Amino acid sequence: MPNRFAVIDFETSGLSPTVGCRATEVAVVLWQDGRELDCYHSLMNAGVRVPADIERLTGISNAMLRTAPPAATVMREVADFVGDIPLVAHNAAFDRKFWDHELGLLGRQRRQDFACTLLLARRLLPHAPDHKLGTLTRWAGLPDAGRAHRALADARMAAHLLQYLLETAERQHRRPGLCHPQLCQLQKVPAGKVSDFLRNL
DNA sequence: TGCCAGGCCCTCTTTAGGGCCTT
């Protein structure tokens, strides 16, 4: 059975759907056995205005969104693309709440858990300068995937980081090929118990 | 005009506070 992951990243109009923020761009990288198999990427028009500071951060302008496909169309496509493949994101709590919210607007529900490269990096890479996606990418010497804070580049960076984390677990703890349920368990283990947890898997 | 969230994790903690991350 191949070890497959759907690594997802949203760009949004703000930090939380609970205050009216919506997704503006989504990308999913289908990652299997250390390489990208396929990807989905689209801007999405949810009918919200992007604040100027977020326009500057992401480079996604309101003019770009006016001509983007409707959010509902994009979400149907990306949900069908992902299917029941296990999801991964950097700071998954953020992407999970937008995934759940946007699917909810379609009357659909999430079908799988999220693994989080931020939580995993805090456990497996405790000596990194910090655990921002960009910092970890540079610190670990991972490939430059393009402009940061665009969904496809960030999803590709997170996919390479996931691979680096899997290889770190293999190199440091002799645990090859951790699967998604094991990653979801590992990300909740107290930082001082990582070696014990991996040894006893 | 400026601000808005929330889960995780550490510590000067646990009857709490604040930094880290995401946009």
PDB file of C-alpha atoms (C1' of nucleotides) in Angstrom:
ATOM      1  CA  MET A   1       0.000   0.000   0.000  1.00  0.00           C
ATOM      2  CA  PRO A   2       1.662   3.295  -1.069  1.00  0.00           C
ATOM      3  CA  ASN A   3       2.144   6.029   1.528  1.00  0.00           C
ATOM      4  CA  ARG A   4       0.056   8.841  -0.010  1.00  0.00           C
ATOM      5  CA  PHE A   5      -0.596  12.325   1.345  1.00  0.00           C
ATOM      6  CA  ALA A   6      -2.588  15.313   0.080  1.00  0.00           C
ATOM      7  CA  VAL A   7      -0.614  18.370   1.194  1.00  0.00           C
ATOM      8  CA  ILE A   8      -2.890  21.401   1.213  1.00  0.00           C
ATOM      9  CA  ASP A   9      -2.478  25.144   1.586  1.00  0.00           C
ATOM     10  CA  PHE A  10      -5.084  27.919   1.601  1.00  0.00           C
ATOM     11  CA  GLU A  11      -4.589  31.623   1.065  1.00  0.00           C
ATOM     12  CA  THR A  12      -7.446  33.546   2.668  1.00  0.00           C
ATOM     13  CA  SER A  13      -8.835  37.015   3.300  1.00  0.00           C
ATOM     14  CA  GLY A  14      -7.957  36.779   7.009  1.00  0.00           C
ATOM     15  CA  LEU A  15      -7.293  34.544   9.944  1.00  0.00           C
ATOM     16  CA  SER A  16     -10.651  32.969  10.703  1.00  0.00           C
ATOM     17  CA  PRO A  17     -13.913  32.078   8.981  1.00  0.00           C
ATOM     18  CA  THR A  18     -15.692  32.884  12.268  1.00  0.00           C
ATOM     19  CA  VAL A  19     -15.277  36.595  11.494  1.00  0.00           C
ATOM     20  CA  GLY A  20     -16.284  36.338   7.839  1.00  0.00           C
ATOM     21  CA  CYS A  21     -12.944  35.500   6.258  1.00  0.00           C
ATOM     22  CA  ARG A  22     -12.953  33.232   3.206  1.00  0.00           C
ATOM     23  CA  ALA A  23     -10.470  31.257   1.156  1.00  0.00           C
ATOM     24  CA  THR A  24      -9.029  33.068  -1.876  1.00  0.00           C
ATOM     25  CA  GLU A  25      -6.684  30.376  -3.250  1.00  0.00           C
ATOM     26  CA  VAL A  26      -6.159  26.672  -2.663  1.00  0.00           C
ATOM     27  CA  ALA A  27      -3.474  24.203  -3.703  1.00  0.00           C
ATOM     28  CA  VAL A  28      -3.130  20.477  -3.066  1.00  0.00           C
ATOM     29  CA  VAL A  29       0.011  18.494  -3.833  1.00  0.00           C
ATOM     30  CA  LEU A  30      -0.510  14.747  -4.058  1.00  0.00           C
ATOM     31  CA  TRP A  31       2.661  13.294  -2.542  1.00  0.00           C
ATOM     32  CA  GLN A  32       3.611   9.622  -2.698  1.00  0.00           C
ATOM     33  CA  ASP A  33       6.841   7.843  -1.774  1.00  0.00           C
ATOM     34  CA  GLY A  34       8.942  10.998  -1.769  1.00  0.00           C
ATOM     35  CA  ARG A  35       7.702  12.686  -4.915  1.00  0.00           C
ATOM     36  CA  GLU A  36       4.872  14.780  -6.330  1.00  0.00           C
ATOM     37  CA  LEU A  37       2.389  12.692  -8.309  1.00  0.00           C
ATOM     38  CA  ASP A  38      -0.145  15.397  -9.166  1.00  0.00           C
ATOM     39  CA  CYS A  39      -1.443  18.738  -8.016  1.00  0.00           C
ATOM     40  CA  TYR A  40      -4.552  20.932  -7.992  1.00  0.00           C
ATOM     41  CA  HIS A  41      -4.375  24.717  -7.799  1.00  0.00           C
ATOM     42  CA  SER A  42      -6.852  27.560  -8.271  1.00  0.00           C
ATOM     43  CA  LEU A  43      -7.718  31.049  -7.168  1.00  0.00           C
ATOM     44  CA  MET A  44     -11.296  31.212  -5.917  1.00  0.00           C
ATOM     45  CA  ASN A  45     -13.844  34.041  -5.829  1.00  0.00           C
ATOM     46  CA  ALA A  46     -15.844  33.908  -2.602  1.00  0.00           C
ATOM     47  CA  GLY A  47     -17.212  37.429  -3.000  1.00  0.00           C
ATOM     48  CA  VAL A  48     -15.137  38.930  -0.202  1.00  0.00           C
ATOM     49  CA  ARG A  49     -12.727  41.860  -0.311  1.00  0.00           C
ATOM     50  CA  VAL A  50      -9.102  41.148   0.555  1.00  0.00           C
ATOM     51  CA  PRO A  51      -7.580  43.741   2.940  1.00  0.00           C
ATOM     52  CA  ALA A  52      -4.616  45.705   1.601  1.00  0.00           C
ATOM     53  CA  ASP A  53      -2.123  44.185   4.036  1.00  0.00           C
ATOM     54  CA  ILE A  54      -3.069  40.659   2.956  1.00  0.00           C
ATOM     55  CA  GLU A  55      -2.909  41.711  -0.714  1.00  0.00           C
ATOM     56  CA  ARG A  56       0.672  42.807  -0.075  1.00  0.00           C
ATOM     57  CA  LEU A  57       1.486  39.602   1.825  1.00  0.00           C
ATOM     58  CA  THR A  58       0.140  37.149  -0.741  1.00  0.00           C
ATOM     59  CA  GLY A  59       0.229  39.129  -3.977  1.00  0.00           C
ATOM     60  CA  ILE A  60      -3.391  38.066  -4.547  1.00  0.00           C
ATOM     61  CA  SER A  61      -5.310  41.200  -5.503  1.00  0.00           C
ATOM     62  CA  ASN A  62      -9.013  41.903  -5.573  1.00  0.00           C
ATOM     63  CA  ALA A  63      -8.703  42.380  -9.333  1.00  0.00           C
ATOM     64  CA  MET A  64      -7.301  38.824  -9.661  1.00  0.00           C
ATOM     65  CA  LEU A  65     -10.204  37.421  -7.645  1.00  0.00           C
ATOM     66  CA  ARG A  66     -12.871  39.191  -9.741  1.00  0.00           C
ATOM     67  CA  THR A  67     -12.017  36.943 -12.670  1.00  0.00           C
ATOM     68  CA  ALA A  68     -11.409  33.781 -10.593  1.00  0.00           C
ATOM     69  CA  PRO A  69     -13.884  30.861 -10.665  1.00  0.00           C
ATOM     70  CA  PRO A  70     -16.554  30.763  -7.937  1.00  0.00           C
ATOM     71  CA  ALA A  71     -15.441  29.359  -4.585  1.00  0.00           C
ATOM     72  CA  ALA A  72     -18.149  26.664  -4.699  1.00  0.00           C
ATOM     73  CA  THR A  73     -16.893  25.382  -8.061  1.00  0.00           C
ATOM     74  CA  VAL A  74     -13.291  25.272  -6.862  1.00  0.00           C
ATOM     75  CA  MET A  75     -14.163  23.573  -3.582  1.00  0.00           C
ATOM     76  CA  ARG A  76     -16.173  20.851  -5.352  1.00  0.00           C
ATOM     77  CA  GLU A  77     -13.235  20.216  -7.674  1.00  0.00           C
ATOM     78  CA  VAL A  78     -10.588  20.157  -4.960  1.00  0.00           C
ATOM     79  CA  ALA A  79     -12.694  17.995  -2.625  1.00  0.00           C
ATOM     80  CA  ASP A  80     -13.157  15.500  -5.450  1.00  0.00           C
ATOM     81  CA  PHE A  81      -9.428  15.682  -6.222  1.00  0.00           C
ATOM     82  CA  VAL A  82      -8.522  14.916  -2.589  1.00  0.00           C
ATOM     83  CA  GLY A  83     -11.182  12.252  -2.008  1.00  0.00           C
ATOM     84  CA  ASP A  84     -10.271  10.321   1.119  1.00  0.00           C
ATOM     85  CA  ILE A  85      -6.495  10.751   0.806  1.00  0.00           C
ATOM     86  CA  PRO A  86      -5.014  11.763   4.198  1.00  0.00           C
ATOM     87  CA  LEU A  87      -4.467  15.522   4.493  1.00  0.00           C
ATOM     88  CA  VAL A  88      -1.334  17.345   5.645  1.00  0.00           C
ATOM     89  CA  ALA A  89      -0.788  21.079   6.202  1.00  0.00           C
ATOM     90  CA  HIS A  90       1.637  23.414   7.952  1.00  0.00           C
ATOM     91  CA  ASN A  91      -0.225  24.679  11.030  1.00  0.00           C
ATOM     92  CA  ALA A  92      -3.088  22.371  10.104  1.00  0.00           C
ATOM     93  CA  ALA A  93      -5.458  23.966  12.610  1.00  0.00           C
ATOM     94  CA  PHE A  94      -5.618  26.964  10.265  1.00  0.00           C
ATOM     95  CA  ASP A  95      -6.187  25.082   6.988  1.00  0.00           C
ATOM     96  CA  ARG A  96      -8.537  22.591   8.657  1.00  0.00           C
ATOM     97  CA  LYS A  97     -10.936  25.290   9.813  1.00  0.00           C
ATOM     98  CA  PHE A  98     -11.104  26.834   6.318  1.00  0.00           C
ATOM     99  CA  TRP A  99     -11.426  23.379   4.687  1.00  0.00           C
ATOM    100  CA  ASP A 100     -14.282  22.492   7.041  1.00  0.00           C
ATOM    101  CA  HIS A 101     -15.964  25.894   6.600  1.00  0.00           C
ATOM    102  CA  GLU A 102     -15.769  25.964   2.809  1.00  0.00           C
ATOM    103  CA  LEU A 103     -16.960  22.340   2.557  1.00  0.00           C
ATOM    104  CA  GLY A 104     -19.759  23.108   4.996  1.00  0.00           C
ATOM    105  CA  LEU A 105     -21.036  25.843   2.692  1.00  0.00           C
ATOM    106  CA  LEU A 106     -21.449  23.103   0.065  1.00  0.00           C
ATOM    107  CA  GLY A 107     -23.193  20.781   2.522  1.00  0.00           C
ATOM    108  CA  ARG A 108     -20.176  18.473   2.525  1.00  0.00           C
ATOM    109  CA  GLN A 109     -18.028  17.141   5.358  1.00  0.00           C
ATOM    110  CA  ARG A 110     -14.347  16.375   5.774  1.00  0.00           C
ATOM    111  CA  ARG A 111     -13.545  12.675   5.338  1.00  0.00           C
ATOM    112  CA  GLN A 112     -10.103  12.454   6.932  1.00  0.00           C
ATOM    113  CA  ASP A 113      -7.790  13.772   9.638  1.00  0.00           C
ATOM    114  CA  PHE A 114      -5.082  16.377   9.145  1.00  0.00           C
ATOM    115  CA  ALA A 115      -1.446  15.767  10.015  1.00  0.00           C
ATOM    116  CA  CYS A 116       0.457  18.950  10.876  1.00  0.00           C
ATOM    117  CA  THR A 117       4.043  19.628   9.755  1.00  0.00           C
ATOM    118  CA  LEU A 118       4.302  22.466  12.308  1.00  0.00           C
ATOM    119  CA  LEU A 119       3.550  20.180  15.270  1.00  0.00           C
ATOM    120  CA  LEU A 120       5.733  17.411  13.817  1.00  0.00           C
ATOM    121  CA  ALA A 121       8.631  19.825  13.224  1.00  0.00           C
ATOM    122  CA  ARG A 122       8.443  21.054  16.819  1.00  0.00           C
ATOM    123  CA  ARG A 123       8.941  17.438  17.919  1.00  0.00           C
ATOM    124  CA  LEU A 124      11.400  16.148  15.321  1.00  0.00           C
ATOM    125  CA  LEU A 125      13.340  19.396  14.689  1.00  0.00           C
ATOM    126  CA  PRO A 126      13.400  21.059  18.119  1.00  0.00           C
ATOM    127  CA  HIS A 127      16.677  22.857  17.385  1.00  0.00           C
ATOM    128  CA  ALA A 128      15.479  24.707  14.263  1.00  0.00           C
ATOM    129  CA  PRO A 129      15.680  28.519  14.589  1.00  0.00           C
ATOM    130  CA  ASP A 130      11.876  28.662  14.522  1.00  0.00           C
ATOM    131  CA  HIS A 131       9.124  26.567  12.954  1.00  0.00           C
ATOM    132  CA  LYS A 132       7.779  28.879  10.271  1.00  0.00           C
ATOM    133  CA  LEU A 133       7.422  27.116   6.915  1.00  0.00           C
ATOM    134  CA  GLY A 134       9.871  29.441   5.161  1.00  0.00           C
ATOM    135  CA  THR A 135      12.483  29.204   7.902  1.00  0.00           C
ATOM    136  CA  LEU A 136      12.351  25.403   7.982  1.00  0.00           C
ATOM    137  CA  THR A 137      12.585  25.224   4.187  1.00  0.00           C
ATOM    138  CA  ARG A 138      15.753  27.355   4.143  1.00  0.00           C
ATOM    139  CA  TRP A 139      17.240  25.784   7.278  1.00  0.00           C
ATOM    140  CA  ALA A 140      16.822  22.239   5.941  1.00  0.00           C
ATOM    141  CA  GLY A 141      18.037  23.177   2.448  1.00  0.00           C
ATOM    142  CA  LEU A 142      14.774  22.110   0.812  1.00  0.00           C
ATOM    143  CA  PRO A 143      13.927  23.092  -2.788  1.00  0.00           C
ATOM    144  CA  ASP A 144      12.763  26.633  -3.532  1.00  0.00           C
ATOM    145  CA  ALA A 145       9.149  26.075  -4.642  1.00  0.00           C
ATOM    146  CA  GLY A 146       8.435  29.666  -5.734  1.00  0.00           C
ATOM    147  CA  ARG A 147       6.856  32.746  -4.194  1.00  0.00           C
ATOM    148  CA  ALA A 148       6.059  32.238  -0.516  1.00  0.00           C
ATOM    149  CA  HIS A 149       2.481  32.951   0.570  1.00  0.00           C
ATOM    150  CA  ARG A 150       1.068  31.615  -2.676  1.00  0.00           C
ATOM    151  CA  ALA A 151      -0.854  28.392  -2.233  1.00  0.00           C
ATOM    152  CA  LEU A 152       0.962  26.120  -4.686  1.00  0.00           C
ATOM    153  CA  ALA A 153       4.450  27.194  -3.585  1.00  0.00           C
ATOM    154  CA  ASP A 154       3.553  26.811   0.093  1.00  0.00           C
ATOM    155  CA  ALA A 155       1.904  23.406  -0.485  1.00  0.00           C
ATOM    156  CA  ARG A 156       5.041  22.216  -2.310  1.00  0.00           C
ATOM    157  CA  MET A 157       7.262  23.550   0.491  1.00  0.00           C
ATOM    158  CA  ALA A 158       5.107  21.743   3.061  1.00  0.00           C
ATOM    159  CA  ALA A 159       5.303  18.535   0.996  1.00  0.00           C
ATOM    160  CA  HIS A 160       9.106  18.684   0.907  1.00  0.00           C
ATOM    161  CA  LEU A 161       9.107  19.452   4.641  1.00  0.00           C
ATOM    162  CA  LEU A 162       6.882  16.414   5.254  1.00  0.00           C
ATOM    163  CA  GLN A 163       9.386  14.263   3.358  1.00  0.00           C
ATOM    164  CA  TYR A 164      12.259  15.760   5.396  1.00  0.00           C
ATOM    165  CA  LEU A 165      10.367  14.957   8.623  1.00  0.00           C
ATOM    166  CA  LEU A 166       9.743  11.368   7.508  1.00  0.00           C
ATOM    167  CA  GLU A 167      13.444  10.989   6.680  1.00  0.00           C
ATOM    168  CA  THR A 168      14.415  12.566  10.023  1.00  0.00           C
ATOM    169  CA  ALA A 169      12.283  10.017  11.875  1.00  0.00           C
ATOM    170  CA  GLU A 170      13.931   7.278   9.837  1.00  0.00           C
ATOM    171  CA  ARG A 171      17.488   8.595  10.325  1.00  0.00           C
ATOM    172  CA  GLN A 172      17.284   9.576  13.997  1.00  0.00           C
ATOM    173  CA  HIS A 173      14.803   7.038  15.310  1.00  0.00           C
ATOM    174  CA  ARG A 174      14.954   4.138  12.831  1.00  0.00           C
ATOM    175  CA  ARG A 175      11.260   4.426  11.975  1.00  0.00           C
ATOM    176  CA  PRO A 176      10.956   4.155   8.165  1.00  0.00           C
ATOM    177  CA  GLY A 177       7.760   5.037   6.348  1.00  0.00           C
ATOM    178  CA  LEU A 178       5.604   6.508   9.091  1.00  0.00           C
ATOM    179  CA  CYS A 179       1.990   6.397   7.924  1.00  0.00           C
ATOM    180  CA  HIS A 180      -0.614   9.120   8.369  1.00  0.00           C
ATOM    181  CA  PRO A 181      -2.255   7.721  11.537  1.00  0.00           C
ATOM    182  CA  GLN A 182       1.210   7.407  13.116  1.00  0.00           C
ATOM    183  CA  LEU A 183       1.995  11.034  12.194  1.00  0.00           C
ATOM    184  CA  CYS A 184      -1.310  12.146  13.741  1.00  0.00           C
ATOM    185  CA  GLN A 185      -0.353  10.327  16.937  1.00  0.00           C
ATOM    186  CA  LEU A 186       3.219  11.623  16.923  1.00  0.00           C
ATOM    187  CA  GLN A 187       2.152  15.263  16.628  1.00  0.00           C
ATOM    188  CA  LYS A 188       0.356  14.962  19.987  1.00  0.00           C
ATOM    189  CA  VAL A 189       3.201  13.258  21.880  1.00  0.00           C
ATOM    190  CA  PRO A 190       4.900  15.405  24.579  1.00  0.00           C
ATOM    191  CA  ALA A 191       8.182  16.764  23.207  1.00  0.00           C
ATOM    192  CA  GLY A 192      10.316  14.763  25.641  1.00  0.00           C
ATOM    193  CA  LYS A 193       8.620  11.467  24.783  1.00  0.00           C
ATOM    194  CA  VAL A 194       9.219  11.404  21.011  1.00  0.00           C
ATOM    195  CA  SER A 195      12.003   8.799  21.105  1.00  0.00           C
ATOM    196  CA  ASP A 196      10.011   6.528  23.431  1.00  0.00           C
ATOM    197  CA  PHE A 197       6.929   6.841  21.242  1.00  0.00           C
ATOM    198  CA  LEU A 198       8.770   5.990  18.031  1.00  0.00           C
ATOM    199  CA  ARG A 199      10.649   3.125  19.653  1.00  0.00           C
ATOM    200  CA  ASN A 200       7.414   1.552  20.833  1.00  0.00           C
ATOM    201  CA  LEU A 201       5.422   1.882  17.602  1.00  0.00           C
TER     202      LEU A 201
ATOM    203  C1'  DT B   1      -9.214  53.851  11.193  1.00  0.00           C
ATOM    204  C1'  DG B   2      -7.972  49.885  13.593  1.00  0.00           C
ATOM    205  C1'  DC B   3      -9.124  45.698  14.985  1.00  0.00           C
ATOM    206  C1'  DC B   4     -11.066  40.961  14.768  1.00  0.00           C
ATOM    207  C1'  DA B   5      -9.137  33.752  15.810  1.00  0.00           C
ATOM    208  C1'  DG B   6      -7.728  29.711  17.866  1.00  0.00           C
ATOM    209  C1'  DG B   7      -4.957  25.564  18.955  1.00  0.00           C
ATOM    210  C1'  DC B   8      -0.593  24.320  20.822  1.00  0.00           C
ATOM    211  C1'  DC B   9       3.010  24.724  24.149  1.00  0.00           C
ATOM    212  C1'  DC B  10       6.104  26.589  27.651  1.00  0.00           C
ATOM    213  C1'  DT B  11       6.659  28.402  32.252  1.00  0.00           C
ATOM    214  C1'  DC B  12       7.951  32.967  36.536  1.00  0.00           C
ATOM    215  C1'  DT B  13       1.773  27.023  35.553  1.00  0.00           C
ATOM    216  C1'  DT B  14      -2.308  24.086  36.676  1.00  0.00           C
ATOM    217  C1'  DT B  15      -7.872  29.099  40.045  1.00  0.00           C
ATOM    218  C1'  DA B  16      -2.908  31.830  33.980  1.00  0.00           C
ATOM    219  C1'  DG B  17      -0.540  34.324  30.740  1.00  0.00           C
ATOM    220  C1'  DG B  18       1.733  34.908  26.658  1.00  0.00           C
ATOM    221  C1'  DG B  19       4.486  33.483  22.434  1.00  0.00           C
ATOM    222  C1'  DC B  20       4.273  30.821  18.224  1.00  0.00           C
ATOM    223  C1'  DC B  21       2.096  29.839  13.811  1.00  0.00           C
ATOM    224  C1'  DT B  22      -1.326  30.375   9.921  1.00  0.00           C
ATOM    225  C1'  DT B  23      -3.524  34.868   6.424  1.00  0.00           C
TER     226       DT B  23
END
